[in-house]
Short mmCIF file of C-alpha atoms in Angstrom, two decimals:
data_model
loop_
_atom_site.label_atom_id
_atom_site.label_comp_id
_atom_site.label_asym_id
_atom_site.label_seq_id
_atom_site.Cartn_x
_atom_site.Cartn_y
_atom_site.Cartn_z
CA UNK A 1 -46.23 27.40 -45.69
CA UNK A 2 -46.91 24.87 -48.33
CA UNK A 3 -49.48 22.28 -46.74
CA UNK A 4 -52.96 23.90 -46.86
CA UNK A 5 -54.90 24.98 -44.10
CA UNK A 6 -58.44 24.15 -42.77
CA UNK A 7 -60.79 24.55 -39.59
CA UNK A 8 -60.92 20.66 -37.86
CA UNK A 9 -64.61 20.73 -38.33
CA UNK A 10 -63.88 20.97 -42.34
CA UNK A 11 -62.12 17.87 -41.90
CA UNK A 12 -64.27 16.51 -39.30
CA UNK A 13 -62.19 16.81 -36.74
CA UNK A 14 -63.54 17.59 -33.31
CA UNK A 15 -61.30 20.23 -31.78
CA UNK A 16 -62.25 19.41 -28.34
CA UNK A 17 -59.88 16.52 -28.86
CA UNK A 18 -57.03 18.54 -29.31
CA UNK A 19 -57.81 20.81 -26.71
CA UNK A 20 -57.92 17.67 -24.50
CA UNK A 21 -54.41 16.43 -25.66
CA UNK A 22 -52.59 19.69 -24.91
CA UNK A 23 -54.24 19.75 -21.58
CA UNK A 24 -53.49 16.18 -20.92
CA UNK A 25 -49.90 17.31 -21.45
CA UNK A 26 -49.56 20.25 -19.76
CA UNK A 27 -49.19 18.65 -15.81
CA UNK A 28 -46.95 16.01 -16.88
CA UNK A 29 -43.16 16.91 -15.36
CA UNK A 30 -41.07 15.31 -18.21
CA UNK A 31 -42.74 17.03 -21.19
CA UNK A 32 -42.52 20.42 -22.58
CA UNK A 33 -44.07 20.80 -25.89
CA UNK A 34 -42.36 23.50 -28.44
CA UNK A 35 -44.49 22.81 -31.32
CA UNK A 36 -47.63 20.97 -32.61
CA UNK A 37 -48.69 20.25 -35.90
CA UNK A 38 -51.91 18.40 -37.02
CA UNK A 39 -52.80 17.31 -40.34
CA UNK A 40 -55.77 15.49 -41.24
CA UNK A 41 -56.98 14.87 -45.03
CA UNK A 42 -53.66 16.61 -46.09
CA UNK A 43 -54.97 20.06 -44.71
CA UNK A 44 -53.08 21.60 -41.71
CA UNK A 45 -56.21 21.87 -38.81
CA UNK A 46 -53.66 22.75 -35.74
CA UNK A 47 -50.70 24.20 -35.41
CA UNK A 48 -49.42 25.72 -32.46
CA UNK A 49 -45.63 26.79 -30.78
CA UNK A 50 -44.88 27.95 -27.66
CA UNK A 51 -42.63 31.12 -27.34
CA UNK A 52 -40.34 31.29 -27.57
CA UNK A 53 -40.22 28.75 -30.75
CA UNK A 54 -42.04 29.46 -33.96
CA UNK A 55 -43.18 28.57 -37.06
CA UNK A 56 -39.96 29.87 -38.97
CA UNK A 57 -37.75 28.39 -36.33
CA UNK A 58 -35.70 25.01 -37.40
CA UNK A 59 -35.73 22.45 -34.77
CA UNK A 60 -32.88 19.65 -33.85
CA UNK A 61 -34.22 16.33 -34.85
CA UNK A 62 -31.83 14.20 -33.07
CA UNK A 63 -32.99 10.72 -34.41
CA UNK A 64 -35.53 11.82 -36.47
CA UNK A 65 -33.11 12.33 -38.70
CA UNK A 66 -33.25 9.00 -39.49
CA UNK A 67 -36.23 8.77 -41.38
CA UNK A 68 -34.72 11.49 -43.50
CA UNK A 69 -31.79 9.03 -44.14
CA UNK A 70 -34.39 6.33 -45.27
CA UNK A 71 -35.94 8.66 -47.27
CA UNK A 72 -32.70 9.36 -49.31
CA UNK A 73 -31.97 5.49 -49.47
CA UNK A 74 -35.52 4.90 -50.84
CA UNK A 75 -34.37 7.65 -53.76
CA UNK A 76 -31.44 5.74 -53.98
CA UNK A 77 -33.22 2.43 -54.60
CA UNK A 78 -35.75 3.51 -57.33
CA UNK A 79 -32.82 5.35 -59.10
CA UNK A 80 -30.71 1.74 -59.12
CA UNK A 81 -27.76 3.33 -57.24
CA UNK A 82 -28.38 1.01 -54.37
CA UNK A 83 -29.41 -2.80 -54.25
CA UNK A 84 -30.78 -3.28 -50.54
CA UNK A 85 -30.06 -6.94 -51.14
CA UNK A 86 -26.25 -6.32 -51.78
CA UNK A 87 -23.65 -6.40 -48.72
CA UNK A 88 -22.34 -3.24 -47.20
CA UNK A 89 -18.99 -4.23 -47.92
CA UNK A 90 -19.60 -4.51 -51.53
CA UNK A 91 -20.10 -0.79 -51.61
CA UNK A 92 -16.38 -0.34 -49.97
CA UNK A 93 -14.25 -2.70 -51.80
CA UNK A 94 -10.87 -1.20 -50.56
CA UNK A 95 -12.00 -2.86 -47.14
CA UNK A 96 -12.11 -6.34 -48.54
CA UNK A 97 -9.06 -7.81 -47.29
CA UNK A 98 -9.75 -6.01 -43.61
CA UNK A 99 -12.92 -7.45 -42.88
CA UNK A 100 -12.66 -11.16 -42.60
CA UNK A 101 -15.45 -11.82 -40.18
CA UNK A 102 -17.96 -14.24 -42.00
CA UNK A 103 -20.93 -12.39 -40.69
CA UNK A 104 -19.52 -9.01 -40.94
CA UNK A 105 -19.24 -9.45 -44.94
CA UNK A 106 -22.94 -10.80 -44.99
CA UNK A 107 -24.41 -7.44 -43.25
CA UNK A 108 -26.90 -6.14 -45.80
CA UNK A 109 -27.99 -2.90 -46.64
CA UNK A 110 -31.47 -3.96 -45.52
CA UNK A 111 -29.99 -4.91 -42.24
CA UNK A 112 -28.50 -1.67 -41.64
CA UNK A 113 -31.67 -0.15 -42.61
CA UNK A 114 -33.91 -2.04 -40.12
CA UNK A 115 -31.17 -1.45 -37.38
CA UNK A 116 -30.47 -5.49 -37.54
CA UNK A 117 -26.86 -5.58 -38.25
CA UNK A 118 -26.16 -8.94 -35.65
CA UNK A 119 -24.77 -6.55 -33.04
CA UNK A 120 -26.47 -7.27 -29.74
CA UNK A 121 -26.32 -3.51 -28.75
CA UNK A 122 -24.91 0.26 -29.29
CA UNK A 123 -21.48 -0.03 -31.10
CA UNK A 124 -20.81 3.91 -31.88
CA UNK A 125 -17.76 4.28 -29.47
CA UNK A 126 -16.16 0.70 -30.09
CA UNK A 127 -16.81 1.45 -33.86
CA UNK A 128 -15.11 4.75 -34.05
CA UNK A 129 -12.48 3.09 -32.35
CA UNK A 130 -11.88 0.40 -34.19
CA UNK A 131 -12.51 1.96 -37.26
CA UNK A 132 -10.11 4.94 -36.42
CA UNK A 133 -12.45 7.87 -36.72
CA UNK A 134 -14.63 5.63 -39.77
CA UNK A 135 -17.40 4.56 -38.13
CA UNK A 136 -18.40 2.22 -40.70
CA UNK A 137 -15.32 0.59 -41.03
CA UNK A 138 -15.34 -0.20 -37.49
CA UNK A 139 -19.09 -1.60 -37.43
CA UNK A 140 -17.47 -4.22 -40.02
CA UNK A 141 -14.25 -5.03 -38.01
CA UNK A 142 -16.80 -5.61 -35.22
CA UNK A 143 -17.87 -9.08 -35.29
CA UNK A 144 -21.85 -9.66 -35.12
CA UNK A 145 -22.91 -11.00 -32.16
CA UNK A 146 -25.74 -12.92 -34.24
CA UNK A 147 -26.62 -13.62 -37.94
CA UNK A 148 -27.49 -10.39 -39.69
CA UNK A 149 -31.32 -9.77 -40.09
CA UNK A 150 -32.21 -11.74 -37.18
CA UNK A 151 -32.13 -9.48 -34.30
CA UNK A 152 -32.98 -5.71 -33.55
CA UNK A 153 -30.79 -3.34 -31.54
CA UNK A 154 -30.58 0.25 -32.04
CA UNK A 155 -27.13 0.87 -33.14
CA UNK A 156 -26.08 4.69 -34.26
CA UNK A 157 -23.20 2.95 -36.80
CA UNK A 158 -26.21 1.06 -38.79
CA UNK A 159 -27.43 4.76 -39.99
CA UNK A 160 -24.34 6.00 -40.74
CA UNK A 161 -23.52 3.14 -43.25
CA UNK A 162 -26.65 4.14 -45.14
CA UNK A 163 -25.21 8.19 -45.16
CA UNK A 164 -21.89 6.75 -46.09
CA UNK A 165 -23.45 4.47 -48.80
CA UNK A 166 -25.42 7.10 -50.51
CA UNK A 167 -22.26 9.53 -50.62
CA UNK A 168 -20.43 6.73 -51.81
CA UNK A 169 -22.88 6.20 -54.75
CA UNK A 170 -23.21 9.91 -55.95
CA UNK A 171 -20.10 11.25 -54.94
CA UNK A 172 -22.08 14.17 -52.99
CA UNK A 173 -22.87 14.93 -49.74
CA UNK A 174 -26.55 13.33 -47.94
CA UNK A 175 -27.77 16.82 -48.10
CA UNK A 176 -27.15 17.78 -51.38
CA UNK A 177 -28.90 14.20 -53.09
CA UNK A 178 -31.84 15.06 -50.82
CA UNK A 179 -31.81 18.87 -51.95
CA UNK A 180 -33.21 18.52 -54.93
CA UNK A 181 -35.24 15.02 -54.48
CA UNK A 182 -36.83 15.73 -51.30
CA UNK A 183 -36.24 19.63 -49.85
CA UNK A 184 -37.12 21.30 -52.96
CA UNK A 185 -40.09 19.80 -54.23
CA UNK A 186 -41.83 19.48 -50.94
CA UNK A 187 -40.98 23.63 -50.46
CA UNK A 188 -38.42 22.87 -47.56
CA UNK A 189 -36.25 25.52 -47.57
CA UNK A 190 -34.84 25.68 -44.04
CA UNK A 191 -32.81 22.98 -43.31
CA UNK A 192 -29.17 21.99 -41.89
CA UNK A 193 -27.40 19.04 -41.16
CA UNK A 194 -24.02 18.97 -38.70
CA UNK A 195 -21.27 16.65 -40.20
CA UNK A 196 -18.00 14.92 -38.78
CA UNK A 197 -15.00 16.74 -38.78
CA UNK A 198 -14.30 15.02 -42.01
CA UNK A 199 -17.51 16.78 -43.48
CA UNK A 200 -19.97 13.93 -43.38
CA UNK A 201 -23.65 14.11 -42.26
CA UNK A 202 -23.99 11.61 -39.33
CA UNK A 203 -27.26 10.36 -40.86
CA UNK A 204 -28.52 9.27 -37.37
CA UNK A 205 -28.90 12.68 -36.11
CA UNK A 206 -28.03 16.57 -36.91
CA UNK A 207 -30.44 17.63 -38.89
CA UNK A 208 -32.52 20.56 -37.94
CA UNK A 209 -35.80 21.55 -40.16
CA UNK A 210 -39.10 23.06 -38.83
CA UNK A 211 -42.20 21.75 -37.47
CA UNK A 212 -43.56 22.05 -41.13
CA UNK A 213 -41.19 20.50 -42.87
CA UNK A 214 -41.65 17.29 -40.45
CA UNK A 215 -45.32 17.27 -41.23
CA UNK A 216 -44.26 17.17 -44.94
CA UNK A 217 -42.28 14.35 -44.40
CA UNK A 218 -44.91 12.70 -42.92
CA UNK A 219 -47.52 13.45 -45.47
CA UNK A 220 -45.34 12.38 -48.41
CA UNK A 221 -45.47 8.27 -46.68
CA UNK A 222 -48.96 8.89 -45.61
CA UNK A 223 -49.41 10.09 -49.88
CA UNK A 224 -47.52 6.63 -50.44
CA UNK A 225 -44.68 8.84 -52.23
CA UNK A 226 -46.96 10.81 -54.55
CA UNK A 227 -45.08 11.07 -57.90
CA UNK A 228 -41.65 11.10 -55.54
CA UNK A 229 -41.46 8.07 -54.01
CA UNK A 230 -42.50 4.83 -55.10
CA UNK A 231 -45.44 3.46 -53.23
CA UNK A 232 -43.32 0.15 -52.91
CA UNK A 233 -40.58 2.00 -50.85
CA UNK A 234 -43.05 3.60 -48.62
CA UNK A 235 -44.78 0.07 -47.78
CA UNK A 236 -41.20 -1.83 -47.44
CA UNK A 237 -39.64 1.41 -45.20
CA UNK A 238 -42.78 1.04 -43.10
CA UNK A 239 -43.42 -2.39 -42.16
CA UNK A 240 -41.77 -4.13 -39.34
CA UNK A 241 -38.57 -6.17 -40.43
CA UNK A 242 -37.28 -7.01 -37.20
CA UNK A 243 -39.21 -7.25 -34.02
CA UNK A 244 -38.13 -5.43 -30.83
CA UNK A 245 -38.61 -5.17 -27.03
CA UNK A 246 -37.57 -1.78 -25.93
CA UNK A 247 -39.58 -1.77 -22.48
CA UNK A 248 -42.71 0.47 -23.64
CA UNK A 249 -45.31 -0.59 -25.53
CA UNK A 250 -45.04 1.72 -28.62
CA UNK A 251 -41.53 0.87 -29.23
CA UNK A 252 -42.01 -3.04 -28.88
CA UNK A 253 -44.15 -3.06 -32.26
CA UNK A 254 -41.19 -3.86 -34.53
CA UNK A 255 -38.63 -1.33 -36.59
CA UNK A 256 -38.74 -0.83 -40.24
CA UNK A 257 -35.97 0.91 -42.28
CA UNK A 258 -35.47 3.80 -39.57
CA UNK A 259 -39.30 3.86 -38.93
CA UNK A 260 -40.74 2.34 -35.81
CA UNK A 261 -44.02 0.90 -36.08
CA UNK A 262 -46.62 1.90 -33.15
CA UNK A 263 -49.63 0.86 -31.50
CA UNK A 264 -51.32 3.20 -34.59
CA UNK A 265 -49.65 3.51 -37.67
CA UNK A 266 -45.73 4.46 -37.91
CA UNK A 267 -43.41 6.91 -36.95
CA UNK A 268 -40.05 8.52 -36.86
CA UNK A 269 -38.92 10.08 -33.43
CA UNK A 270 -35.82 11.52 -32.06
CA UNK A 271 -34.53 12.38 -28.49
CA UNK A 272 -36.58 14.36 -26.46
CA UNK A 273 -39.95 14.69 -27.39
CA UNK A 274 -39.26 15.34 -31.96
CA UNK A 275 -41.94 13.08 -33.00
CA UNK A 276 -43.48 12.75 -36.61
CA UNK A 277 -46.30 9.99 -36.21
CA UNK A 278 -47.97 8.91 -39.34
CA UNK A 279 -51.55 7.63 -39.08
CA UNK A 280 -52.73 6.13 -42.20
CA UNK A 281 -56.24 4.68 -40.51
CA UNK A 282 -56.96 8.58 -40.00
CA UNK A 283 -55.60 9.86 -42.82
CA UNK A 284 -53.44 12.33 -40.46
CA UNK A 285 -49.91 13.48 -39.67
CA UNK A 286 -49.16 14.47 -36.31
CA UNK A 287 -45.62 16.67 -35.77
CA UNK A 288 -44.27 17.41 -32.48
CA UNK A 289 -41.12 18.61 -31.03
CA UNK A 290 -40.20 19.47 -27.51
CA UNK A 291 -38.47 18.95 -24.33
CA UNK A 292 -39.90 15.92 -23.67
CA UNK A 293 -37.66 13.13 -22.21
CA UNK A 294 -40.62 10.78 -21.65
CA UNK A 295 -41.89 10.47 -24.72
CA UNK A 296 -44.18 7.17 -24.28
CA UNK A 297 -46.21 9.07 -22.16
CA UNK A 298 -46.67 11.53 -25.22
CA UNK A 299 -48.21 9.10 -27.15
CA UNK A 300 -50.36 7.49 -24.35
CA UNK A 301 -51.99 10.99 -24.14
CA UNK A 302 -51.94 10.83 -28.14
CA UNK A 303 -54.08 7.84 -28.17
CA UNK A 304 -56.52 8.59 -25.28
CA UNK A 305 -57.41 12.27 -26.60
CA UNK A 306 -55.86 13.04 -30.27
CA UNK A 307 -56.64 9.71 -32.45
CA UNK A 308 -60.48 9.90 -31.79
CA UNK A 309 -60.61 13.13 -32.42
CA UNK A 310 -58.81 12.76 -35.79
CA UNK A 311 -61.43 9.36 -36.55
CA UNK A 312 -64.57 11.19 -35.23
CA UNK A 313 -67.15 11.31 -38.06
CA UNK A 314 -68.15 14.96 -37.22
CA UNK A 315 -66.33 17.50 -35.77
CA UNK A 316 -67.91 20.06 -34.28
CA UNK A 317 -67.82 23.73 -35.27
CA UNK A 318 -65.70 26.14 -33.20
CA UNK A 319 -62.33 28.18 -33.44
CA UNK A 320 -58.95 26.75 -32.83
CA UNK A 321 -57.32 29.73 -30.79
CA UNK A 322 -54.77 31.12 -33.07
CA UNK A 323 -52.85 33.11 -30.69
CA UNK A 324 -49.43 31.46 -29.75
CA UNK A 325 -49.36 30.61 -25.69
CA UNK A 326 -46.22 31.67 -23.43
CA UNK A 327 -44.52 28.66 -22.25
CA UNK A 328 -45.07 27.93 -18.81
CA UNK A 329 -41.95 30.37 -17.81
CA UNK A 330 -38.80 28.87 -19.15
CA UNK A 331 -39.19 26.18 -16.58
CA UNK A 332 -41.28 22.51 -17.13
CA UNK A 333 -44.47 22.41 -15.45
CA UNK A 334 -43.08 20.21 -13.05
CA UNK A 335 -42.00 20.31 -9.09
CA UNK A 336 -38.93 22.27 -10.06
CA UNK A 337 -41.03 25.21 -11.27
CA UNK A 338 -41.08 26.65 -7.83
CA UNK A 339 -37.66 26.17 -7.64
CA UNK A 340 -37.08 29.20 -10.42
CA UNK A 341 -39.52 31.59 -9.73
CA UNK A 342 -40.10 34.77 -11.81
CA UNK A 343 -37.88 33.35 -14.96
CA UNK A 344 -40.12 35.08 -17.20
CA UNK A 345 -38.50 38.16 -18.77
CA UNK A 346 -36.47 37.82 -22.13
CA UNK A 347 -32.98 39.08 -21.50
CA UNK A 348 -33.16 41.82 -23.77
CA UNK A 349 -31.79 44.34 -21.30
CA UNK A 350 -29.26 42.31 -19.24
CA UNK A 351 -28.42 42.58 -15.46
CA UNK A 352 -26.39 45.42 -15.11
CA UNK A 353 -23.13 42.96 -13.85
CA UNK A 354 -20.29 41.41 -14.99
CA UNK A 355 -19.17 38.11 -14.68
CA UNK A 356 -16.48 35.85 -16.25
CA UNK A 357 -15.71 32.14 -15.23
CA UNK A 358 -14.66 28.97 -17.03
CA UNK A 359 -15.15 25.46 -15.47
CA UNK A 360 -15.01 21.90 -16.62
CA UNK A 361 -18.19 20.12 -16.75
CA UNK A 362 -18.43 16.41 -16.22
CA UNK A 363 -18.60 16.03 -19.84
CA UNK A 364 -15.76 17.52 -20.27
CA UNK A 365 -16.81 20.79 -21.83
CA UNK A 366 -15.65 23.81 -21.07
CA UNK A 367 -18.15 26.61 -20.81
CA UNK A 368 -17.20 30.62 -20.83
CA UNK A 369 -20.14 32.42 -19.16
CA UNK A 370 -19.66 36.41 -19.91
CA UNK A 371 -22.30 38.92 -18.94
CA UNK A 372 -22.09 42.24 -19.56
CA UNK A 373 -24.57 45.12 -19.67
CA UNK A 374 -24.28 44.60 -23.36
CA UNK A 375 -23.84 40.71 -24.23
CA UNK A 376 -24.01 37.40 -22.88
CA UNK A 377 -21.88 34.46 -24.27
CA UNK A 378 -21.34 30.65 -24.42
CA UNK A 379 -18.11 29.45 -25.34
CA UNK A 380 -17.26 25.73 -25.75
CA UNK A 381 -13.93 26.64 -27.59
CA UNK A 382 -15.63 28.64 -30.29
CA UNK A 383 -18.14 31.19 -30.35
CA UNK A 384 -21.68 30.59 -30.42
CA UNK A 385 -23.22 33.98 -30.50
CA UNK A 386 -22.82 37.23 -29.68
CA UNK A 387 -24.87 40.27 -28.85
CA UNK A 388 -27.78 38.31 -27.14
CA UNK A 389 -30.22 41.15 -26.79
CA UNK A 390 -31.33 40.38 -30.20
CA UNK A 391 -34.22 37.57 -29.47
CA UNK A 392 -34.30 36.36 -33.10
CA UNK A 393 -30.87 34.71 -32.42
CA UNK A 394 -30.62 30.65 -31.72
CA UNK A 395 -30.11 31.28 -27.80
CA UNK A 396 -32.39 33.31 -25.63
CA UNK A 397 -31.63 33.68 -21.99
CA UNK A 398 -34.41 34.41 -19.37
CA UNK A 399 -33.06 35.91 -16.11
CA UNK A 400 -34.11 36.57 -12.39
CA UNK A 401 -32.39 38.50 -10.02
CA UNK A 402 -32.25 36.16 -6.39
CA UNK A 403 -30.95 37.34 -3.25
CA UNK A 404 -27.91 38.46 -5.04
CA UNK A 405 -27.20 36.19 -7.44
CA UNK A 406 -28.49 35.84 -11.25
CA UNK A 407 -30.55 32.86 -12.22
CA UNK A 408 -30.56 32.63 -15.94
CA UNK A 409 -32.22 29.62 -17.66
CA UNK A 410 -30.37 29.80 -21.59
CA UNK A 411 -33.04 28.48 -24.47
CA UNK A 412 -31.52 26.74 -27.08
CA UNK A 413 -34.22 27.51 -29.59
CA UNK A 414 -33.26 25.53 -32.60
CA UNK A 415 -33.11 22.70 -30.16
CA UNK A 416 -34.67 20.93 -27.11
CA UNK A 417 -32.20 22.09 -24.73
CA UNK A 418 -32.03 24.78 -21.81
CA UNK A 419 -28.96 25.49 -19.71
CA UNK A 420 -29.84 26.58 -16.31
CA UNK A 421 -27.06 29.03 -14.54
CA UNK A 422 -27.13 30.59 -11.36
CA UNK A 423 -24.43 33.06 -10.95
CA UNK A 424 -22.68 34.69 -8.33
CA UNK A 425 -21.11 37.91 -9.08
CA UNK A 426 -19.85 38.32 -5.15
CA UNK A 427 -17.84 35.15 -5.66
CA UNK A 428 -16.93 34.94 -9.14
CA UNK A 429 -18.79 31.53 -9.32
CA UNK A 430 -21.54 29.83 -11.02
CA UNK A 431 -23.17 26.55 -11.03
CA UNK A 432 -24.68 25.08 -14.15
CA UNK A 433 -27.29 22.79 -14.46
CA UNK A 434 -28.72 21.34 -18.12
CA UNK A 435 -32.67 21.02 -17.38
CA UNK A 436 -32.29 18.06 -20.44
CA UNK A 437 -28.46 17.59 -21.43
CA UNK A 438 -27.29 17.05 -24.86
CA UNK A 439 -26.25 13.61 -26.20
CA UNK A 440 -22.89 12.66 -26.08
CA UNK A 441 -19.78 15.28 -25.99
CA UNK A 442 -22.19 17.67 -28.14
CA UNK A 443 -20.74 21.25 -28.54
CA UNK A 444 -23.21 24.04 -27.83
CA UNK A 445 -22.37 24.72 -31.68
CA UNK A 446 -24.40 21.91 -33.00
CA UNK A 447 -27.08 23.15 -30.75
CA UNK A 448 -28.29 25.53 -33.69
CA UNK A 449 -28.67 24.97 -37.51
CA UNK A 450 -25.66 25.21 -39.18
CA UNK A 451 -25.22 28.44 -40.88
CA UNK A 452 -24.15 27.42 -44.60
CA UNK A 453 -27.36 25.95 -45.00
CA UNK A 454 -30.22 27.82 -47.28
#
């Protein structure tokens, strides 16, 4: 732990507001919190993990990874390696004869950093096809619908272009570039970034870090970059460069360089509730991970309960509970809880049954499930984990018998997903149901941090 600890009262925080925030989240049907860290005046004043999650456990960030990629761009700009006003094409001169559309040729680094390439929407599938697997080339070969820099469209190839530019100018990986400039100076030693089949980080997703590492990045930006990032970069990256209209209030406040503006402050966020909220007005950072598709509901409650507590003149004395609560079963807090009774026992002693079955899911992943007295294995073509009685692994199953069938919740504790299985040994069949299904054709192995990382 590298951030100093303090009580809420010592930092002028009303601890009752923290409790009220958590109480307001608990009954929401599409919100399940895995961790919370609140930082005020540079001190952690509240931290909480819901078992089986914990402080040393990395979590898949999904698109919150984008803010780390933006930070890498900030270092590259500060070191004179990248010019945000240069065109993307200028970093790939070998494509000069291939990219003929004038708008494509005018896309600047700052345009892709602000999700303003000029394309009207998401182009990831088209870009991969057009570029024969190279997303950046494919994006440049797709003529923009509008002048670059003029309109916002959340578009993964934009962030991928930043990652590719950094690799090009450093002749190394995005992870290695950040390791010496960000991770090591901030004391972040648990991290891993999944790569594509060519060994390249996606940039827009795939990073795993701990909750405190999320808070550390937020505090770095709150501190105007300290002695690591120029304050001018922090200001440029976090201001609104383009207007947004995303159907909810906190995603319609404008977009920076891979940061969202919010009603209060700014944030990095990732699918299913991975949040880093920086609140300069309160000198505070809030880091959350979870399995929460309704992130707007989380932010609504944060503004109602937590923000006033962070801006209170005097925080009342009183302890913040140190014990970690159990998740409300391995199920959500909504109506479905009654459908999955008693799924609260970790799978340390597996059921005395043998089950094996293969099936292709709707997303064309093939799952092999084996349950024996000693192991439970999931396989999507490559082994994920064996020996599941060891609950320190990246997957923790909970189970219950139900009328001759076995109901199992498989919790991927290094990410925001849970796979629910109903197994029937008598008929050798099973049904699967993701509580929140992974985005895209994500192999199960991508739901854990790469083991090659430090």
